Amino acid sequence: MKNDTVLNIEVEQIKASKIDQVDFDNLDFGKVFTDYMFVCDYSEGEWKKPEIVPYQPITIDPSAKVFHYGQAVFEGMKAYKDDNDDVWLFRPDENFRRINLSSQRLAIPEFPEEFFFEGLKTLLQLEKNWIQKGFGNSLYLRPFVIATEPGVSASPSSDYKFMIICSPAKAYYSGEVRVKIAEKFSRAADGGVGFAKAAGNYAAQFYPTSLANAQGYQQIIWTDASSHEYLEEAGTMNVFFRIGDKLLTSPNNDRILDGVTRKSVIALAEDAGIDVEVRRVSVKEVIEAAENDNLKEIFGSGTAAVINPISGFAFQDKKFELPKLEDSYAGYFKKTLMDIQYNNSEDKFGWRYKI
Ligand SMILES: *Cc1c(COP(=O)(O)O)cnc(C)c1O
């Protein structure tokens, strides 16, 4: 195959596509993967020649550092196809910047910008058929880096593997989401790795989340680790509160993931003249607002679900249900963001990136 990228990434062709075996109407999120994957190895102090090969298992030594010391970071992005069959990414420069910030915190060498973008472009040109048209359909992209050096001595790995795998996704409907406000466990602490998209941050929240699941809550809203008095994020999403007509969300800090969707929502809110305050949001004020019928909405923001409205929450033994609004901020942001992502509307912020 000929491609016109600068790097001319080498492609090992598949023998036959798996696409005919896929039921695109019944996709479980993140279960099916496409024909190809992007791979680039790091050793002897440099990232070697990147390549694209058929999707397949990889062989890693059992002593590889990723298994023992958790040097692993990742990203989550989506590719969208518009009605003219053009393929788009949404603010991929943000994902590139963030994976290197995450890497830096975990002592992983930064990945070169040219490799990242040429890798994505070449991969998406090969996988074009896997991106289904239609509002809500997308190809979920998972770039990640793992430490591959064999040896169980506790030090940063000398070898790494950077990969991108792709999974076709349908519009994400989570159903009703009720959340529990954390009062004991924390997902991140001051000076820690909460701001990084580090694999271990997820491991640390699975157990507390499973306890919340057993009580009928789908997610936890994490609070600050020292006082548990301020609301920070919803696990895999950033979180927004609407009190009256004012939109509130916590500022970023070293415990909170700097979400691309979050910063896009803040920009759209300002643009729409919505009163948005980026400041610490206390559990106390949210409960008071709920008791006074002034708490209108809580929603999460993240690439997978875009905007995920929360229908109720609990704190200690108090339970609250949120009103079902006709004109919700959540609905507005979801539609406005998706219209930009799918090339259905003007892109006045310059967020779309054409493949
Ligand atoms: C990825 C992630 C988000 C959402 O970030 P987006 O860039 O909007 O997808 C929020 N919180 C956590 C913990 C995350 O890992």
XYZ file of N, CA and C in Angstrom, residues 9-15 35-37 51-56 126:
51
model
N 5.243 5.112 7.248
C 5.263 4.021 8.215
C 5.047 2.683 7.503
N 5.887 1.746 7.803
C 5.798 0.451 7.142
C 4.560 -0.307 7.620
N 3.858 -0.892 6.671
C 2.636 -1.613 7.005
C 2.784 -3.076 6.604
N 2.583 -3.969 7.564
C 2.520 -5.399 7.214
C 1.058 -5.717 6.949
N 0.753 -6.048 5.705
C -0.644 -6.223 5.304
C -1.295 -7.446 5.956
N -2.589 -7.317 6.235
C -3.361 -8.474 6.700
C -3.633 -9.389 5.510
N -3.964 -10.649 5.791
C -4.316 -11.558 4.690
C -5.769 -11.332 4.298
N -8.397 -4.599 12.308
C -7.437 -5.475 11.635
C -5.983 -5.183 11.980
N -5.701 -3.933 12.320
C -4.300 -3.523 12.476
C -4.024 -2.929 13.849
N -2.749 -2.816 14.175
C -2.324 -2.061 15.355
C -1.001 -1.366 15.056
N 5.822 0.909 13.276
C 5.217 0.133 12.186
C 3.777 -0.219 12.497
N 3.071 -0.627 11.455
C 1.695 -1.077 11.619
C 1.652 -2.529 11.186
N 1.101 -3.363 12.057
C 1.086 -4.808 11.797
C -0.331 -5.329 12.037
N -0.643 -6.535 11.564
C -1.957 -7.102 11.863
C -2.179 -7.187 13.375
N -3.412 -6.912 13.813
C -3.750 -6.997 15.242
C -3.480 -8.422 15.723
N -2.732 -8.539 16.784
C -2.346 -9.867 17.272
C -1.809 -9.764 18.695
N -6.012 2.969 6.966
C -6.164 1.520 6.769
C -7.499 1.009 7.318
